[in-house]
PDB file of C-alpha atoms in Angstrom:
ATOM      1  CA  UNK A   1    -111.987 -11.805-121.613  1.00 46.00           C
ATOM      2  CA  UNK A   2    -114.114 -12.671-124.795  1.00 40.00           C
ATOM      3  CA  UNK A   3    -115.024  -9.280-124.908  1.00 47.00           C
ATOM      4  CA  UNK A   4    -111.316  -8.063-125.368  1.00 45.00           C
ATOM      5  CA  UNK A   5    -110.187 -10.554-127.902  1.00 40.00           C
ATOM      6  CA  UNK A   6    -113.177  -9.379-130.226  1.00 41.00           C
ATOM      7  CA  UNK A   7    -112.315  -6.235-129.706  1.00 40.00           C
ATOM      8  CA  UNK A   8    -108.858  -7.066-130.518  1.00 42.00           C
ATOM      9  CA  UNK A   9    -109.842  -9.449-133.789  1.00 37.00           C
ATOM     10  CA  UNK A  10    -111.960  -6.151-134.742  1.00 36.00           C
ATOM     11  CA  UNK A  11    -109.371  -3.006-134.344  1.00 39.00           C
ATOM     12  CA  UNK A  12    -106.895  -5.787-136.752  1.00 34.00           C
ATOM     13  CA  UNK A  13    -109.682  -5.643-139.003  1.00 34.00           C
ATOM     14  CA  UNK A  14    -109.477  -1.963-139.281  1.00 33.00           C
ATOM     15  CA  UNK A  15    -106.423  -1.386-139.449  1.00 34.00           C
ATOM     16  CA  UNK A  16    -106.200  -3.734-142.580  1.00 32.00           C
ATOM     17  CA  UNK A  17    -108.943  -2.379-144.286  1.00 35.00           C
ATOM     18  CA  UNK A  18    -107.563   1.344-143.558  1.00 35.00           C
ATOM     19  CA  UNK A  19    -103.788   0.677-145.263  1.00 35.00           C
ATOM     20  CA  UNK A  20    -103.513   1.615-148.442  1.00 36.00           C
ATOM     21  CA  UNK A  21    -102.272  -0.700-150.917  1.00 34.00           C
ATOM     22  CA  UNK A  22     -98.270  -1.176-152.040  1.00 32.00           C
ATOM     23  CA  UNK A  23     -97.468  -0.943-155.334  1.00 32.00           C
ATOM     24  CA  UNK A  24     -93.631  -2.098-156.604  1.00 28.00           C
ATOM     25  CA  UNK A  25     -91.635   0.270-155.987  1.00 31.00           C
ATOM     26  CA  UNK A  26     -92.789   1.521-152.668  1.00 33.00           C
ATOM     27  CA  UNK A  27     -95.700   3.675-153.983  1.00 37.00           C
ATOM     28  CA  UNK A  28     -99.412   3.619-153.000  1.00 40.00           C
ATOM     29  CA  UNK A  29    -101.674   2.208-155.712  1.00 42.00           C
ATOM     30  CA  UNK A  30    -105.080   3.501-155.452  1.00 40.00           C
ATOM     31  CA  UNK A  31    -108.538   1.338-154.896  1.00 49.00           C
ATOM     32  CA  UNK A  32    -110.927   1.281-157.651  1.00 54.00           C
ATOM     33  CA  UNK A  33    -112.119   5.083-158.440  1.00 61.00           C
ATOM     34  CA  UNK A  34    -115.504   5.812-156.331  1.00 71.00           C
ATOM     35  CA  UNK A  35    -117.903   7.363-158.859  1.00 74.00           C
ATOM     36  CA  UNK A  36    -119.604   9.736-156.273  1.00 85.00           C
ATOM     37  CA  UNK A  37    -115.918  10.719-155.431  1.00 92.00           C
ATOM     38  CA  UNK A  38    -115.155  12.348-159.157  1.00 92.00           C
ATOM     39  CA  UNK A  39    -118.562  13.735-159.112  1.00 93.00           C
ATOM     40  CA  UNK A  40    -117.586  15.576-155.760  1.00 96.00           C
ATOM     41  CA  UNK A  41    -114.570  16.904-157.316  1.00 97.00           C
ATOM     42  CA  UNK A  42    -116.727  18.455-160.185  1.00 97.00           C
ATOM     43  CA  UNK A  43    -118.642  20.702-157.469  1.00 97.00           C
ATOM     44  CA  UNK A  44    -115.016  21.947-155.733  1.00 98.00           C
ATOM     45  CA  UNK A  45    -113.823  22.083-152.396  1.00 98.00           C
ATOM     46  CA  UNK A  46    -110.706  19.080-152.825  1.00 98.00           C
ATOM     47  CA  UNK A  47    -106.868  19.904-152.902  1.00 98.00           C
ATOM     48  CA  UNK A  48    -105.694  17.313-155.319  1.00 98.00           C
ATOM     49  CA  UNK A  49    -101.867  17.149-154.191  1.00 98.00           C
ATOM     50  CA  UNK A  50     -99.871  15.596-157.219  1.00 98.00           C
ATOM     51  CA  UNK A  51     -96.697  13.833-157.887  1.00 98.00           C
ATOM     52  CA  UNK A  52     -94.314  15.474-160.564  1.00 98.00           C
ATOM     53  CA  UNK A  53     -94.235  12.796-163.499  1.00 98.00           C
ATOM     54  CA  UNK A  54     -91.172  10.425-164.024  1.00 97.00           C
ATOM     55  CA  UNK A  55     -87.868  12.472-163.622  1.00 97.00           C
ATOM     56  CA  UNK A  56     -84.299  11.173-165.013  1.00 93.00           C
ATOM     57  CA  UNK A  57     -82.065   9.052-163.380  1.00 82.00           C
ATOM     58  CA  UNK A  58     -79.582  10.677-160.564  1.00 80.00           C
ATOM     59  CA  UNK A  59     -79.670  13.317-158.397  1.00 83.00           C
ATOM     60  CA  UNK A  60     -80.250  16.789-157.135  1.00 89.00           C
ATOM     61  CA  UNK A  61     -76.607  17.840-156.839  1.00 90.00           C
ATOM     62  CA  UNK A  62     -75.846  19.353-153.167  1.00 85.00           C
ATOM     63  CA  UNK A  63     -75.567  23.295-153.983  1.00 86.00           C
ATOM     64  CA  UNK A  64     -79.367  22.859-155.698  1.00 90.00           C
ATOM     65  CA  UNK A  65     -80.001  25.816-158.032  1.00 91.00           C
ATOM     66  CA  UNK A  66     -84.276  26.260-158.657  1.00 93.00           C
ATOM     67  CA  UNK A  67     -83.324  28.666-161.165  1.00 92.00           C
ATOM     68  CA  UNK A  68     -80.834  26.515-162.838  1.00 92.00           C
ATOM     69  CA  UNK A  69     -82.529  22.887-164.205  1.00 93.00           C
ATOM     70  CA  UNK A  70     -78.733  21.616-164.763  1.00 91.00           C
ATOM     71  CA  UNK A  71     -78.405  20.845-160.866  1.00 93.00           C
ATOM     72  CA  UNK A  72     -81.220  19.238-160.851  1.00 95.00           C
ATOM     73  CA  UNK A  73     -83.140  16.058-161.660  1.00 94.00           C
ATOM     74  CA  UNK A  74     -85.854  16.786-164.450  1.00 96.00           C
ATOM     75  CA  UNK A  75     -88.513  15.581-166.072  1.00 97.00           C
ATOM     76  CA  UNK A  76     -87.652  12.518-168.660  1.00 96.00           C
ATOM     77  CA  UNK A  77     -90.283  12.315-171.803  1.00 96.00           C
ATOM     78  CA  UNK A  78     -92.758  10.166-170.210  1.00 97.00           C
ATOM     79  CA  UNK A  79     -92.690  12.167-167.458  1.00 97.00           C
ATOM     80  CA  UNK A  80     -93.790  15.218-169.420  1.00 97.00           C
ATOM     81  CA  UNK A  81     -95.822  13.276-171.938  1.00 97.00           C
ATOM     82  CA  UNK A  82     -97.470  12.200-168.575  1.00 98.00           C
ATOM     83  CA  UNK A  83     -98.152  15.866-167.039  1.00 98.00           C
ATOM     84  CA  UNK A  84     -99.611  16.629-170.303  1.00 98.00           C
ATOM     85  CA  UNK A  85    -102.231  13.751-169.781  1.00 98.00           C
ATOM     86  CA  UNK A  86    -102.755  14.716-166.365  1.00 98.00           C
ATOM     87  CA  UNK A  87    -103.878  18.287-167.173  1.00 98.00           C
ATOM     88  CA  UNK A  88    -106.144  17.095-170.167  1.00 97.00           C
ATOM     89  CA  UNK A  89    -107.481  14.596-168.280  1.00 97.00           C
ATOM     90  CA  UNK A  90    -108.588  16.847-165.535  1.00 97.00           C
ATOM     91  CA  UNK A  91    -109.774  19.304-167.944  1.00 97.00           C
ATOM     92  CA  UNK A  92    -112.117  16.881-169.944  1.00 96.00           C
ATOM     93  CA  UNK A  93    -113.450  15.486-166.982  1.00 96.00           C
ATOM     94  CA  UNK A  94    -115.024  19.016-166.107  1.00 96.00           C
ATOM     95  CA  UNK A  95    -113.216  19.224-162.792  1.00 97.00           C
ATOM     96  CA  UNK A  96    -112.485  22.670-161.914  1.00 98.00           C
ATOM     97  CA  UNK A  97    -108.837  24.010-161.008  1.00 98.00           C
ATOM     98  CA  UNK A  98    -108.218  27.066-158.731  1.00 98.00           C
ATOM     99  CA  UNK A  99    -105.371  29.316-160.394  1.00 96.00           C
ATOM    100  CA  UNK A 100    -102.780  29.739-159.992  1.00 97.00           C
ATOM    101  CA  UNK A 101    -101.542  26.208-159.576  1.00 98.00           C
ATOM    102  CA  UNK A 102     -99.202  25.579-156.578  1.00 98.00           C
ATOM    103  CA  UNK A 103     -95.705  23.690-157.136  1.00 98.00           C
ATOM    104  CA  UNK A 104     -92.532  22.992-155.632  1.00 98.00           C
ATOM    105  CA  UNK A 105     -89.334  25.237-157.054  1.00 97.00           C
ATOM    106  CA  UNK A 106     -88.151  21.885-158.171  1.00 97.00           C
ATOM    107  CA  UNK A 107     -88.079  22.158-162.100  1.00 96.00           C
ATOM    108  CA  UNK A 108     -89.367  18.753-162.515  1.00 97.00           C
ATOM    109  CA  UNK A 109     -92.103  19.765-160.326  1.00 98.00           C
ATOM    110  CA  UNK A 110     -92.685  23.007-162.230  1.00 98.00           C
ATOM    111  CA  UNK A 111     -92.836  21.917-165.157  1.00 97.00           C
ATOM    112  CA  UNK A 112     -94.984  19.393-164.606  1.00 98.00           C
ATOM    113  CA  UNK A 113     -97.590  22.494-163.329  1.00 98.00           C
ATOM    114  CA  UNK A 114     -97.144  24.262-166.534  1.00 98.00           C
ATOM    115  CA  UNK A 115     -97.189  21.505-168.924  1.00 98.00           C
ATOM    116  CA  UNK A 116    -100.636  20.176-167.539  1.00 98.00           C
ATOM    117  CA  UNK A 117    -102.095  23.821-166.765  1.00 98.00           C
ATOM    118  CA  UNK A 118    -100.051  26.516-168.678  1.00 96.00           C
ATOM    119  CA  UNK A 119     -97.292  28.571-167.538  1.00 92.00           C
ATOM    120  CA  UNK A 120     -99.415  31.634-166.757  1.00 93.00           C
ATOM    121  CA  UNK A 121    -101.185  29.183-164.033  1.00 97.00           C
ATOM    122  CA  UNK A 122     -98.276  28.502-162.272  1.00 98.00           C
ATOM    123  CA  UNK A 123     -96.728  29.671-158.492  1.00 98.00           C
ATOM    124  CA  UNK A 124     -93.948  27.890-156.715  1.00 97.00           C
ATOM    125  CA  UNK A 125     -94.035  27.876-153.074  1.00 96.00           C
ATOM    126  CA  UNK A 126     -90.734  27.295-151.199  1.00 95.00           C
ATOM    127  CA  UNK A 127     -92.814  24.868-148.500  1.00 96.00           C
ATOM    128  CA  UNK A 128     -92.915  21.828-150.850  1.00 97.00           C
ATOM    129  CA  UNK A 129     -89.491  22.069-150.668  1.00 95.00           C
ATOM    130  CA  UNK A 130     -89.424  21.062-146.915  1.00 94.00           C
ATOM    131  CA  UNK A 131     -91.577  18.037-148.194  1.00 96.00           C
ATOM    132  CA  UNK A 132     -89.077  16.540-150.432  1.00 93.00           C
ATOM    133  CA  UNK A 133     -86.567  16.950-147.190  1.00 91.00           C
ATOM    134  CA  UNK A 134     -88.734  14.753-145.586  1.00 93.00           C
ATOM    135  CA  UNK A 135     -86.828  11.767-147.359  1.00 88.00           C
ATOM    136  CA  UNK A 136     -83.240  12.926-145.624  1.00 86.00           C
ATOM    137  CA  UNK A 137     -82.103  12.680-142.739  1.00 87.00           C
ATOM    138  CA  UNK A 138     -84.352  14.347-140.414  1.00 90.00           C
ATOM    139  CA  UNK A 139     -84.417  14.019-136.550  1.00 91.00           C
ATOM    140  CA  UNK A 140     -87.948  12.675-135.249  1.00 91.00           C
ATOM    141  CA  UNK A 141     -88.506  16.161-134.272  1.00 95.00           C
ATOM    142  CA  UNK A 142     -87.691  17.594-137.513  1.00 94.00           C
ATOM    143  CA  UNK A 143     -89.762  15.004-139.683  1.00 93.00           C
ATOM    144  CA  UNK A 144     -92.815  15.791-137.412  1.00 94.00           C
ATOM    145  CA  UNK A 145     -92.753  19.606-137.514  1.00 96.00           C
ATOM    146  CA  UNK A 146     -92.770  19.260-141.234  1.00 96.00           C
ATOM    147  CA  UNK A 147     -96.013  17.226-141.249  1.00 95.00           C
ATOM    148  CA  UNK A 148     -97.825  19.398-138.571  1.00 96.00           C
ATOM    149  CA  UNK A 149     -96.875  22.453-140.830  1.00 96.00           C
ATOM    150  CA  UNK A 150     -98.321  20.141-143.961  1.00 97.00           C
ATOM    151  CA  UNK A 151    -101.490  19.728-141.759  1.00 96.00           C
ATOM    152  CA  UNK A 152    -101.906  23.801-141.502  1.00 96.00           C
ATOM    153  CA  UNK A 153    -101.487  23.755-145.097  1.00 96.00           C
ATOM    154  CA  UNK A 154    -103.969  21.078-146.033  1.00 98.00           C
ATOM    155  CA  UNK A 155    -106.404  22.594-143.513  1.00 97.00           C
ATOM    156  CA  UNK A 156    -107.182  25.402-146.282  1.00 96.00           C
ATOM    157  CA  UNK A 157    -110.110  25.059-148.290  1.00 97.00           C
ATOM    158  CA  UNK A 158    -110.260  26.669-151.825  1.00 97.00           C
ATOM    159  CA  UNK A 159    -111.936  29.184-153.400  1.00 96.00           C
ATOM    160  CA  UNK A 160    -115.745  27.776-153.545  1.00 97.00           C
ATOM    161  CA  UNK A 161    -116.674  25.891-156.615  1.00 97.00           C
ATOM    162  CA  UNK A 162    -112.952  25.103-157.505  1.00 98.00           C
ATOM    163  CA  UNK A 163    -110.324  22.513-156.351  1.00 98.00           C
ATOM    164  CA  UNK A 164    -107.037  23.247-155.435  1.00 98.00           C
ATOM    165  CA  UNK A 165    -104.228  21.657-157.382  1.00 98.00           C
ATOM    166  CA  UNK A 166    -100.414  21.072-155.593  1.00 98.00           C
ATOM    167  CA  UNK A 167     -97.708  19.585-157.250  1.00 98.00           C
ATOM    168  CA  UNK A 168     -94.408  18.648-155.127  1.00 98.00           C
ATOM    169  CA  UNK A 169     -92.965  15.467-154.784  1.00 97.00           C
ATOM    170  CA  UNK A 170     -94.202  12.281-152.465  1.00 96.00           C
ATOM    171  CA  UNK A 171     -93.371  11.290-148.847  1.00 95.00           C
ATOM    172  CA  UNK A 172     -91.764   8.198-147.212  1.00 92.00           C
ATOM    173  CA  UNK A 173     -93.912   5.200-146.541  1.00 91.00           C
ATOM    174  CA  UNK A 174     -95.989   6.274-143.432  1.00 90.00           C
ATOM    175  CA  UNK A 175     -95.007   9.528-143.135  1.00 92.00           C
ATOM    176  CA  UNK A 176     -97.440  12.402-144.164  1.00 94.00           C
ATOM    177  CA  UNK A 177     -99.462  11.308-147.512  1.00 96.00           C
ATOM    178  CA  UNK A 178     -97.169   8.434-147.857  1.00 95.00           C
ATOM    179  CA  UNK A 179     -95.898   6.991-151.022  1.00 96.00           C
ATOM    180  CA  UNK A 180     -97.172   8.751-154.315  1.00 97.00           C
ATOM    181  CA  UNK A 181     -96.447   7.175-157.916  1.00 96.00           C
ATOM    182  CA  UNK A 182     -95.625   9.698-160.952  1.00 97.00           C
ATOM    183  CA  UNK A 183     -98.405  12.004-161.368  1.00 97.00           C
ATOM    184  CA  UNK A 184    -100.334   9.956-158.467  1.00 97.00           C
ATOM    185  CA  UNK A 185    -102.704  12.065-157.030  1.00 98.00           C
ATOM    186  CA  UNK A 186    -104.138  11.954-152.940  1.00 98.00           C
ATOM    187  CA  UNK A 187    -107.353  13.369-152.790  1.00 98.00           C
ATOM    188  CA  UNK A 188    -107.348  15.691-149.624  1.00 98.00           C
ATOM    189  CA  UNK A 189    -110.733  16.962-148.022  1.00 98.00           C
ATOM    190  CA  UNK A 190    -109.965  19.887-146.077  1.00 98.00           C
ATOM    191  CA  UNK A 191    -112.078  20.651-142.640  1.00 96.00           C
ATOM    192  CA  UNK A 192    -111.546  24.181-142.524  1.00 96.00           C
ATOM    193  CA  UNK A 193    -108.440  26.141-140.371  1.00 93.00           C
ATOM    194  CA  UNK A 194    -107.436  24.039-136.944  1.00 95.00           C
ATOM    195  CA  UNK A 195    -110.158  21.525-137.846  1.00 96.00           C
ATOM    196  CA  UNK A 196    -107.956  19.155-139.671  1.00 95.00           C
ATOM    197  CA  UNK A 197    -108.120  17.217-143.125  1.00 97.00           C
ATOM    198  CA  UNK A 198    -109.059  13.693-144.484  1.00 96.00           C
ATOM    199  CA  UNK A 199    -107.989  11.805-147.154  1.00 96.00           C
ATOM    200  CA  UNK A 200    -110.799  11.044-149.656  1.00 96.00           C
ATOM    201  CA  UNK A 201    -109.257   8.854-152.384  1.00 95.00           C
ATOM    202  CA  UNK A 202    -105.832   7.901-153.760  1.00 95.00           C
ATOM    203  CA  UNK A 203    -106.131   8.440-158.236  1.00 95.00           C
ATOM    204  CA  UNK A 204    -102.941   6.912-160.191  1.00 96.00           C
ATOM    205  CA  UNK A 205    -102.529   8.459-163.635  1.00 97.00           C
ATOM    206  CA  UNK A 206    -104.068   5.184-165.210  1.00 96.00           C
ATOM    207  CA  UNK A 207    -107.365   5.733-163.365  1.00 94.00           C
ATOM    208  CA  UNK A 208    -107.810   9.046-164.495  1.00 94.00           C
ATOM    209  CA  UNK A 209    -106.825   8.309-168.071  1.00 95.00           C
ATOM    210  CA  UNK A 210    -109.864   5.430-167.181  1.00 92.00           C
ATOM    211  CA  UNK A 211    -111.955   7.743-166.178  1.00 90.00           C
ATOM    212  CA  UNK A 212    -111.558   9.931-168.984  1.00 88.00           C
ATOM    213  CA  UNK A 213    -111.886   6.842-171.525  1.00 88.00           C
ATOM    214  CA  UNK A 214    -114.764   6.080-169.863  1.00 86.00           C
ATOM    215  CA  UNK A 215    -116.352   9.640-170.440  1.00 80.00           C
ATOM    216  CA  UNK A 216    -115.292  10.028-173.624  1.00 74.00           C
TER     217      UNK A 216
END
């Protein structure tokens, strides 16, 4: 019996230590940055998956256009004041990129890619579309083929020496990645095809401008 209520006093221990943290809003606020992990990044072999920055207020309208940014919620200044810090901050920091740059059709996701990278860097993939679904109204069944599909996706390692960089839109709170902030970024080790992924470390936009002060 003592046996099973330490092993009970230790799995609540685990799980505490293993949530990440809430910021307002709903979105995950990262630890404090693990120096090994950003020297990791500089040798490659991370998929960096990225919030767009701060869009407007409202929403997508119903009959969604990608080619047309009127139906669509877009990026406010900040937000693309913040995708330009994003993309310097990556770049001074020596950590390598894989090109082209994936993103959601969204334009706020889009042009968050292009202002941080260039808009010869950029390809939109359809799938991150199915991501931002994820925050509808899905069946069980629905929400869960999404994420297994996400899991195939995030299985994929990059090109050696580089890191790959995705930028789509967060999840809901325990679903997938979870909550992201603007231009948060969930550092994804992928295992290889069928083996899986990890998560490595949780960056907000703050902690890589501190990194980068730090550098400088």
């Amino acid at each position: 019996m003592k046996g099973h209520i330490i092993t009970g006093i230790f799995c609540v221990i685990l799980m505490f230590h293993m949530q990440p943290v809430e910021a307002s809003g709903g979105s995950l606020k990262s630890r404090p940055v693990d120096p090994s992990l950003l020297n990791s990044l500089r040798q490659g072999g991370y998929i960096l998956y990225v919030r767009h920055g701060e869009a407007t207020a409202g929403e997508d309208i119903a009959d969604i256009d990608f080619n047309d940014c009127s139906t669509q919620r877009n990026l406010s200044e900040t937000g693309r004041r913040q995708a330009v810090q994003f993309g310097e901050a990556l770049r001074r920091l020596h950590i390598p990129v894989e090109t082209p740059v994936l993103a959601s059709p969204f334009c706020r996701a889009k042009e968050t890619a292009e202002l941080a990278f260039g808009k010869g860097k950029v390809q939109t993939d359809p799938f991150w579309v199915r991501i931002h679904q994820l925050s509808g109204s899905l069946s069980p069944a629905e929400q869960q083929g999404i994420v297994n599909d996400l899991t195939s996706v995030l299985e994929v390692l990059p090109s050696p020496g580089t890191n790959q960089i995705i930028i789509a839109h967060s999840f809901p709170q325990g679903v997938g990645l979870g909550g992201i902030a603007d231009l948060g970024t969930v550092i994804v080790k992928p295992n290889g095809q069928g083996k899986g992924y990890q998560v490595a470390g949780r960056f907000t936009l703050d902690e890589w401008l501190s990194l980068l002060r730090e550098a400088s």
